[in-house]
CSV table of C-alpha atoms and ligand atoms in Angstrom, one decimal:
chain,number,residue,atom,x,y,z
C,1,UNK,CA,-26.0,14.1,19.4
C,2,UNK,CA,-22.6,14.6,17.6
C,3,UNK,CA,-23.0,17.0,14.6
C,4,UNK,CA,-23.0,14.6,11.3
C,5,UNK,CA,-19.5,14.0,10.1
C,6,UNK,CA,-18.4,15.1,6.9
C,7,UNK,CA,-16.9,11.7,4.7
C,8,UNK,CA,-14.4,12.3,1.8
C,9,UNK,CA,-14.2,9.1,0.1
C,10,UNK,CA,-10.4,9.3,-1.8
C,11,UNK,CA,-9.8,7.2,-5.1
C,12,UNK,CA,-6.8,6.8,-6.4
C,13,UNK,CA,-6.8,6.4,-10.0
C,14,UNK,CA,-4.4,5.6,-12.8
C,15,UNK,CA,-5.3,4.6,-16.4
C,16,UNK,CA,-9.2,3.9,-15.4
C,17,UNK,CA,-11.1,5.5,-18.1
C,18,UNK,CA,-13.3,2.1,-18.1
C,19,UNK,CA,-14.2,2.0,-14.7
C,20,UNK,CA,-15.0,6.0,-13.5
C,21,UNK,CA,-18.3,6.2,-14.7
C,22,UNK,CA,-19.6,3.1,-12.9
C,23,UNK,CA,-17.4,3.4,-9.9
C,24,UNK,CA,-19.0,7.5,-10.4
C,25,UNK,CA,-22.5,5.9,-10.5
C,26,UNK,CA,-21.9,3.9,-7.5
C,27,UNK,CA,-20.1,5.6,-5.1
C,28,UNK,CA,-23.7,8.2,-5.9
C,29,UNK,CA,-25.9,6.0,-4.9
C,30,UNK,CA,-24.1,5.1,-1.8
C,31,UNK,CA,-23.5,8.7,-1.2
C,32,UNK,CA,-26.9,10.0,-1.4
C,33,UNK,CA,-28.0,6.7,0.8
C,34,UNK,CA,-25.5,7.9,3.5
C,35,UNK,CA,-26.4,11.7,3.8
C,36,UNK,CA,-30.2,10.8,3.7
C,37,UNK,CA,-30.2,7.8,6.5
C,38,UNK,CA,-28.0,10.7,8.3
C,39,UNK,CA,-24.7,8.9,8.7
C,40,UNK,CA,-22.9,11.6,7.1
C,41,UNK,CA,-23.4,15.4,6.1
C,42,UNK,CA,-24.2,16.4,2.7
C,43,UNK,CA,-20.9,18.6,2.5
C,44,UNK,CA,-19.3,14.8,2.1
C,45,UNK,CA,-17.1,14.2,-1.8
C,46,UNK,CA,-15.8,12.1,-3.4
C,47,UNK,CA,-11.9,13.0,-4.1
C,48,UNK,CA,-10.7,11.3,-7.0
C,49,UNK,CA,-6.9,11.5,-7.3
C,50,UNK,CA,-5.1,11.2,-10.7
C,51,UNK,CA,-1.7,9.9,-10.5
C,52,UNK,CA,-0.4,10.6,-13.7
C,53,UNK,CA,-3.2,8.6,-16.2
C,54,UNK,CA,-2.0,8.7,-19.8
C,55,UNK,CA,-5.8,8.2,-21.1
C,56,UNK,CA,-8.9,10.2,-20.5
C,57,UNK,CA,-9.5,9.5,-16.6
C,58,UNK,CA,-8.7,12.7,-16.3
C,59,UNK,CA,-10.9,14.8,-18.4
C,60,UNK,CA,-13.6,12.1,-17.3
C,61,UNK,CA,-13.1,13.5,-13.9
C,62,UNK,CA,-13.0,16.7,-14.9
C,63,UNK,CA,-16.4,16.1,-16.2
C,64,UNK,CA,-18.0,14.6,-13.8
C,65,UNK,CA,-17.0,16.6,-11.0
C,66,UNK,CA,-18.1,19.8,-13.4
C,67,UNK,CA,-21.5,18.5,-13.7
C,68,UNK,CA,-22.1,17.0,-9.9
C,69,UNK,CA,-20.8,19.0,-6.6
C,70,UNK,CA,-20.5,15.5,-5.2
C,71,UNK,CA,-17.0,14.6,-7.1
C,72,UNK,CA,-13.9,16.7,-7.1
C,73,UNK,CA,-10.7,15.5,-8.1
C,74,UNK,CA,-6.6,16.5,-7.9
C,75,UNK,CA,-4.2,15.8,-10.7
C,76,UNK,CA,-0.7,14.8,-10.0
C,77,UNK,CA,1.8,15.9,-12.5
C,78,UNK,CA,2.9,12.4,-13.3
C,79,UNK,CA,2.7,8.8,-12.6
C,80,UNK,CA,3.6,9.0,-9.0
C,81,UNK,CA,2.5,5.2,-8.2
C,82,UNK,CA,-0.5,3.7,-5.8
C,83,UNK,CA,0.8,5.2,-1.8
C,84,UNK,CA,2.0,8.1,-3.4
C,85,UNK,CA,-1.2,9.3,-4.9
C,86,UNK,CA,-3.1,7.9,-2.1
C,87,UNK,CA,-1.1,9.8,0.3
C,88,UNK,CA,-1.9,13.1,-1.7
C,89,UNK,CA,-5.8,12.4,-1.9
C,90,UNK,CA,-5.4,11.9,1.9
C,91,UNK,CA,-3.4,15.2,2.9
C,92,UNK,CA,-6.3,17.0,0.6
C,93,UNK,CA,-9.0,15.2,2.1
C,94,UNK,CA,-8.5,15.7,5.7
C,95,UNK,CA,-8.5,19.7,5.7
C,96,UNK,CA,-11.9,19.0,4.3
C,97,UNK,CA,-13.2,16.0,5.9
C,98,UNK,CA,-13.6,14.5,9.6
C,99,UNK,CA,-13.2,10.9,8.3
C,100,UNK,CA,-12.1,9.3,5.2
C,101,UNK,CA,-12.1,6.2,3.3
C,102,UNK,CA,-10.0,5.5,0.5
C,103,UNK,CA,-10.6,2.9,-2.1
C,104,UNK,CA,-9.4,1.4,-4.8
C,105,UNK,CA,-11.1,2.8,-8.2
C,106,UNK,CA,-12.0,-0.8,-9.8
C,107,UNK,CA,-14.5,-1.3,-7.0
C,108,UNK,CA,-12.9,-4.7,-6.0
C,109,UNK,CA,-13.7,-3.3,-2.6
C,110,UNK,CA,-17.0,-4.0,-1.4
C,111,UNK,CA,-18.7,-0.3,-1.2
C,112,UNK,CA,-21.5,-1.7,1.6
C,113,UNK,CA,-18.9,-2.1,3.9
C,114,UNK,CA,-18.2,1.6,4.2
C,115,UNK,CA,-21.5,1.5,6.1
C,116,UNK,CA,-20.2,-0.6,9.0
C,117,UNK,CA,-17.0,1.1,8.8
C,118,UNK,CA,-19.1,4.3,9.9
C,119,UNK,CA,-21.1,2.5,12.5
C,120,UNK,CA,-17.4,1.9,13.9
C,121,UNK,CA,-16.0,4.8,13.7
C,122,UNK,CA,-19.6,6.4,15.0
C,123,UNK,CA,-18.6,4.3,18.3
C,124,UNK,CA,-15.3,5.6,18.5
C,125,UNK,CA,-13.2,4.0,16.5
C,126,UNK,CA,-10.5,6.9,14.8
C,127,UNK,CA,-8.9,3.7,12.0
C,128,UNK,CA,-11.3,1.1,10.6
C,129,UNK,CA,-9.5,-1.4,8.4
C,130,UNK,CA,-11.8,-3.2,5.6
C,131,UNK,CA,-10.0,-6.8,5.5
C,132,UNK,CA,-10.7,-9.3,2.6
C,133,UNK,CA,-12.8,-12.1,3.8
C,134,UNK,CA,-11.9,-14.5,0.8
C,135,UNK,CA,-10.1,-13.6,-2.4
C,136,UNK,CA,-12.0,-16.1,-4.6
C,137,UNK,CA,-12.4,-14.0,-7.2
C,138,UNK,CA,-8.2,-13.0,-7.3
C,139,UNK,CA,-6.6,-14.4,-10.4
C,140,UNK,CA,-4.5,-17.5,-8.8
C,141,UNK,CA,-1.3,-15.6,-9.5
C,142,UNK,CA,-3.1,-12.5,-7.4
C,143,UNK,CA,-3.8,-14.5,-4.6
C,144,UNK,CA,-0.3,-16.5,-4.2
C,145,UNK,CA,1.5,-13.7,-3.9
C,146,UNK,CA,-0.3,-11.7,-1.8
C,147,UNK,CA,-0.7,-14.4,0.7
C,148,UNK,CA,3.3,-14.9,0.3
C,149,UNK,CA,3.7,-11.8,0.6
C,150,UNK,CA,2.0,-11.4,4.2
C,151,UNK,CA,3.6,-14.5,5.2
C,152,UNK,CA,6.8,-13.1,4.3
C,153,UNK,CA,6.0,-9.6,6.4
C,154,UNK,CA,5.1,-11.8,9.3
C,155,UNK,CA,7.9,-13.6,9.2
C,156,UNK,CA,9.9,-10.7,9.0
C,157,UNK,CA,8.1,-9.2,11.7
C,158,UNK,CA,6.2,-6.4,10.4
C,159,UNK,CA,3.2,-5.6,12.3
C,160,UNK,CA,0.4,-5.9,9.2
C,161,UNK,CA,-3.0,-6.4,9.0
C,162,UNK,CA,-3.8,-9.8,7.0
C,163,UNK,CA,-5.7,-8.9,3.9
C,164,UNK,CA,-6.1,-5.7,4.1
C,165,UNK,CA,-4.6,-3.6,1.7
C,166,UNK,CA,-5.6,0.3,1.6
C,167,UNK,CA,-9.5,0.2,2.3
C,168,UNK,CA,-9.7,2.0,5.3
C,169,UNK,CA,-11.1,4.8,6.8
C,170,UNK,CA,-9.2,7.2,9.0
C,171,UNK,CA,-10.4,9.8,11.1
C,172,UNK,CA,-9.3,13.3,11.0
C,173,UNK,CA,-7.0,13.3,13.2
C,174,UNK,CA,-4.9,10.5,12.7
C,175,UNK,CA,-4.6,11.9,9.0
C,176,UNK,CA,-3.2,14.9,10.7
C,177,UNK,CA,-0.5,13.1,12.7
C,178,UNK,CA,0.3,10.9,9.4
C,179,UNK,CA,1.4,14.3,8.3
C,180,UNK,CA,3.8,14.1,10.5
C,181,UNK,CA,5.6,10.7,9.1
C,182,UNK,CA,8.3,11.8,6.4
C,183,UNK,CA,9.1,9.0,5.1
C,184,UNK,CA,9.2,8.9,1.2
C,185,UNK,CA,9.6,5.2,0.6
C,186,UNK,CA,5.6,4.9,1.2
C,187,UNK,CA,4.0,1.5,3.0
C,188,UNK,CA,0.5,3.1,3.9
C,189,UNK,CA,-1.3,0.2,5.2
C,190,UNK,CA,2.0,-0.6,7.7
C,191,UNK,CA,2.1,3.3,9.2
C,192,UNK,CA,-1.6,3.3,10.4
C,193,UNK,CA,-0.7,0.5,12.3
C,194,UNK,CA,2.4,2.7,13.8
C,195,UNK,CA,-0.1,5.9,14.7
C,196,UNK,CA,-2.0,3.7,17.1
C,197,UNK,CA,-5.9,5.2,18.7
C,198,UNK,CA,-8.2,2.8,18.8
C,199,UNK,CA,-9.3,0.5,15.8
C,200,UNK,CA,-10.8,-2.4,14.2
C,201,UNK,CA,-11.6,-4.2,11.2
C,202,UNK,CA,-14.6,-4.8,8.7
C,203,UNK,CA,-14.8,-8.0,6.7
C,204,UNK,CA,-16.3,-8.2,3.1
C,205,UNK,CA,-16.1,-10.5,-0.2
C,206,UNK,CA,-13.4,-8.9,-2.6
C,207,UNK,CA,-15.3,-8.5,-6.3
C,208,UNK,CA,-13.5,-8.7,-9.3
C,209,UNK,CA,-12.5,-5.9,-11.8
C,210,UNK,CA,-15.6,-4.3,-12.6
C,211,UNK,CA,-13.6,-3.7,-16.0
C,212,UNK,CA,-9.9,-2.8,-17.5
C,213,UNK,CA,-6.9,-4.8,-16.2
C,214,UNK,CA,-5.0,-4.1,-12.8
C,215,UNK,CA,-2.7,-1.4,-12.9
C,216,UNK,CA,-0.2,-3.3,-10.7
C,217,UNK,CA,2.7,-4.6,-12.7
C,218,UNK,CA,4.9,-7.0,-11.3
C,219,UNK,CA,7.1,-4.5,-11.1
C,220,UNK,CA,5.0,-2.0,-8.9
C,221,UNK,CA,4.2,-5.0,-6.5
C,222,UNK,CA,7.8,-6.0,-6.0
C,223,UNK,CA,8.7,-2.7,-5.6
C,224,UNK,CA,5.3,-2.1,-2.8
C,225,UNK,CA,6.4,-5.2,-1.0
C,226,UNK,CA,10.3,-4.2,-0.7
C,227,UNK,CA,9.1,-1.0,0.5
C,228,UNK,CA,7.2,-3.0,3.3
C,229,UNK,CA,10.0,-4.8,4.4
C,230,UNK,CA,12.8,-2.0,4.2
C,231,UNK,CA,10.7,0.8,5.7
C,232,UNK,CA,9.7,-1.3,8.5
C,233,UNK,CA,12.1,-3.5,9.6
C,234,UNK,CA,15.7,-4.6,9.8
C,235,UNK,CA,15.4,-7.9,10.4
C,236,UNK,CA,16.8,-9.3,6.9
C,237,UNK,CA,19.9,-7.4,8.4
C,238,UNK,CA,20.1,-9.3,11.7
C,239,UNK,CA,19.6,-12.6,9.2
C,240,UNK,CA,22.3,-11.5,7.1
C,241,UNK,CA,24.8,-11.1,10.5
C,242,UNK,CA,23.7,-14.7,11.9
C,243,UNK,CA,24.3,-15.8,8.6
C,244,UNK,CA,27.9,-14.6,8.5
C,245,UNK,CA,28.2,-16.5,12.5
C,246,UNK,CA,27.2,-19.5,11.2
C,247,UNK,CA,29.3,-19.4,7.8
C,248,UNK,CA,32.3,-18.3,10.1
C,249,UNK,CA,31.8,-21.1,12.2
C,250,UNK,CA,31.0,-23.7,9.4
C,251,UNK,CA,34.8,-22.5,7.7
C,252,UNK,CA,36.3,-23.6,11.3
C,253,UNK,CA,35.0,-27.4,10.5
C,254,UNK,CA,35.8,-27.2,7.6
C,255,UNK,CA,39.2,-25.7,8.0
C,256,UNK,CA,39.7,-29.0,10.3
C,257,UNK,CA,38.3,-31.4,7.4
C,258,UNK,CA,40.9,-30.0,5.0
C,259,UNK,CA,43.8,-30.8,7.2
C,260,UNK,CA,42.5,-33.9,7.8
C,261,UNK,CA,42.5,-34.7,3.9
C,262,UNK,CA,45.7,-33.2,3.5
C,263,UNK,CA,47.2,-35.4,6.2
C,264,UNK,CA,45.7,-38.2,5.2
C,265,UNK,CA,47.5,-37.4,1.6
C,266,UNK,CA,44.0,-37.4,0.0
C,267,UNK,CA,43.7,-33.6,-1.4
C,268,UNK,CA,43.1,-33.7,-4.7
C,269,UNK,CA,39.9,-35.8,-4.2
C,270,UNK,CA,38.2,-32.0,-2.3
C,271,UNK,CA,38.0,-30.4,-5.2
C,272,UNK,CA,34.2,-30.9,-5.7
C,273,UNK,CA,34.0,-29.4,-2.3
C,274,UNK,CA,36.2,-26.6,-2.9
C,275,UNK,CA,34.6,-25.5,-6.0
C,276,UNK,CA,31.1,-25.4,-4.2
C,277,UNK,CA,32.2,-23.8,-1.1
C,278,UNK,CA,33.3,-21.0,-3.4
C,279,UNK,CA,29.7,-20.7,-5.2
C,280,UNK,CA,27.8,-20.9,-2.2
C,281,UNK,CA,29.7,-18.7,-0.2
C,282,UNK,CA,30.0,-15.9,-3.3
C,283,UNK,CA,26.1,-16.3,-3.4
C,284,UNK,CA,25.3,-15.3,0.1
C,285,UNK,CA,27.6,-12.6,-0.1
C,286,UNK,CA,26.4,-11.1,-3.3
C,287,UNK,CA,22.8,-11.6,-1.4
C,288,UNK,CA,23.9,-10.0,1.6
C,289,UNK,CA,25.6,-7.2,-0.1
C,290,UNK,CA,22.0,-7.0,-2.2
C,291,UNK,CA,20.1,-6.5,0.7
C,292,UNK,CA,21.9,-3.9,2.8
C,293,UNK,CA,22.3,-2.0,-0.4
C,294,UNK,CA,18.2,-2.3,-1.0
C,295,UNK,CA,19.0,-0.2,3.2
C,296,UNK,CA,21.4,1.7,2.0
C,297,UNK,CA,19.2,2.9,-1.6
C,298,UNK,CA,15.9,3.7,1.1
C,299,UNK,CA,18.6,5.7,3.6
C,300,UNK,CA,19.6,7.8,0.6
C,301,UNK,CA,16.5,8.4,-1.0
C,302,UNK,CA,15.3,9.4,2.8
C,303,UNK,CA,17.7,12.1,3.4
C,304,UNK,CA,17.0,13.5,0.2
C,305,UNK,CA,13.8,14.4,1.5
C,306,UNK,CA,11.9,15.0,-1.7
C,307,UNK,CA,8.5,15.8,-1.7
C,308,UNK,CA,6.5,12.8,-2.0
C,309,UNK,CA,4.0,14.0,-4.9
C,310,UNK,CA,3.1,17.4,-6.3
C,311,UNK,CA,-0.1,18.0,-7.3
C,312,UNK,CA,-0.5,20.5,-10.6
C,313,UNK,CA,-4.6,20.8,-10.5
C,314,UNK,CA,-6.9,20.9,-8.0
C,315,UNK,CA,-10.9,21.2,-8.5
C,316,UNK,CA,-11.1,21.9,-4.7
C,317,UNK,CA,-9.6,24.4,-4.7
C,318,UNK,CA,-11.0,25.5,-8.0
C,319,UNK,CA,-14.2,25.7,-6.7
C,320,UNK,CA,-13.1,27.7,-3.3
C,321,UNK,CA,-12.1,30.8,-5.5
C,322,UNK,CA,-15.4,30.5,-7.6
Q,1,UDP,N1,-3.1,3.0,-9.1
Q,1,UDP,C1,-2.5,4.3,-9.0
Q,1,UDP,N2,-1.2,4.4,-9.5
Q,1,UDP,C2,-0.5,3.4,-9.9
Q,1,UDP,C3,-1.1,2.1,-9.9
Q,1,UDP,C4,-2.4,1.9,-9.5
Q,1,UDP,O1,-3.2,5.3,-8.6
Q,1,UDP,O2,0.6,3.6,-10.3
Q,1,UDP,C5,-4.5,2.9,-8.5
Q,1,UDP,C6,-5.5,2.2,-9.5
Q,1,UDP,O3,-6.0,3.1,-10.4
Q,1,UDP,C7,-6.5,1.6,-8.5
Q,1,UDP,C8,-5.7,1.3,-7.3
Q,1,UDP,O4,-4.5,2.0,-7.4
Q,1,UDP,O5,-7.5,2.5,-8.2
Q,1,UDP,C9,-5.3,-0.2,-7.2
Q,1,UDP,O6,-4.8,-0.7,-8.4
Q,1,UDP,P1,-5.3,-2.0,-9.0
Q,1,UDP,O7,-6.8,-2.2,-8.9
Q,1,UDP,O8,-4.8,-2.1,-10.5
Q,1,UDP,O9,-4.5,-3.1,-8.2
Q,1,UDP,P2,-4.9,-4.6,-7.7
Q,1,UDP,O10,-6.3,-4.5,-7.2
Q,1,UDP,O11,-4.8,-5.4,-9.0
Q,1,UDP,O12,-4.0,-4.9,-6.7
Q,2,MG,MG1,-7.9,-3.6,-8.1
């Protein structure tokens, strides 16, 4: 039989000082279950990964990894968003682990599904995606724009996994070539689909908040899904340059209509044409111009090739020395 693999659950966490002690609680219980029904080794953790909290998530962490070997925990020295953070716990984990799961720290993500996630990757699979079965339980707002958003990625042709935002678990291995992508504009859930080894999905029933409000700002999830679309494809581009054919060849009919007003001795009466010609052709250039400079702001914070987090604490390690 395979020797019993050692699981580093990673949790990403920002501003959830309501939430850690029952996510703590749970993620024990489920834990313990695991190592004693022998699906994983008792050398498995829980990695919690502070991205910059500006309450007491922290020092809660601290705490609780200080009082139970089970939790450990790395603090980034700022708010370095969602992937970012995630990306860090991962890189952590797998020099520890064979497989991880990451999470979400609200627990919106059914925990019971990390046991069929195992069974899968128990028969081989090396990336298990968890995939949201219904989102009943999404605020409306929550729910429209995340299924516009996948639409949009489709349509865009981004391969994506519907539903399925960064529950997942990840062997070893692949964690170790994901290493190996640079990139610093960060679309996690896109580049597992880009590492390839075998894989498959686990549906369950998304929860709500178990408490505290989601740390996702508007802004955060424009800025996640622009990401999505600029790191992985360049199709808005090819739109933009079929846009500029047709416009070109839409100013040759029109070019023909104006001389046929003006030789009909009927020019004055274009005006209403004119003026919207020029509005509608400014807009698609400003939005053209907009999009290859949303390229252009990616290529340049690419070749900059800043590190994509920096981690000032780590218990891990802390506890290696001791
Ligand atoms: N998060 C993070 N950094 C951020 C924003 C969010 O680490 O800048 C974490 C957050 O603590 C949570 C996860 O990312 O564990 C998902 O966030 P949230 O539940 O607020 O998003 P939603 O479920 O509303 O999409
Ligand atoms: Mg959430």
């Amino acid at each position: 039989m395979k020797k019993r693999s050692i699981l580093y659950v990673v949790v990403p966490c920002y501003n959830e000082q309501e939430v850690i002690l029952n996510t703590s609680k749970q993620l024990k219980r489920k834990l313990t279950k695991l190592v004693s029904s022998k699906k994983i080794d008792s050398k498995s953790r829980v990695l919690y990964v502070n991205d910059g909290s500006k309450d007491k998530t922290w020092e809660l962490i601290k705490d609780i990894s200080k009082n139970d070997k089970l939790f450990t925990g790395i603090c980034l020295s700022k708010n370095m968003g969602h992937q970012n953070a995630l990306l860090a716990g991962l890189m952590t984990a797998k020099d520890y682990a064979d497989v991880v799961i990451s999470m979400d720290a609200d627990l919106q993500d059914d925990i019971d599904a990390m046991d069929e996630m195992l069974d899968k990757y128990a028969a081989g699979c090396d990336i298990v995606y968890g995939v949201r079965s219904s989102r009943k339980k999404d605020t409306w707002f929550k729910r429209k724009t995340a299924h516009l958003f996948y639409r949009f990625m489709r349509l865009m042709g981004v391969n994506i996994i519907d539903n399925h935002a960064d529950y997942r678990l990840a062997s070893s291995r692949v964690l170790v070539d994901l290493q190996d992508y640079q990139e610093v504009n960060l679309f996690l859930r896109g580049m597992f689909t880009l590492i390839g080894y075998d894989s498959d999905v686990v549906y369950y029933e998304r929860h709500e908040r178990y408490a505290g409000n989601s740390k996702y700002s508007l802004k955060k999830m424009i800025s996640l899904a622009l990401n999505g679309i600029t790191s992985f494809t360049i199709k808005p581009l090819r739109i933009i340059s079929s846009l500029g054919f047709l416009i070109t060849f839409m100013s040759f009919l029109i070019l023909i209509y104006s001389l046929v007003v003006k030789f009909l001795g009927d020019a004055v009466s274009g005006w209403t044409f004119i003026v919207c010609s020029i509005w509608l052709v400014g807009g698609i250039q400003m939005l053209s111009l907009g999009i290859i400079g949303e390229y252009i702001g990616r290529i340049y914070s690419e070749t900059k090739r800043r590190p994509r987090y920096v981690i000032c604490e780590n218990l891990l390690k802390q506890k290696k020395t001791k």
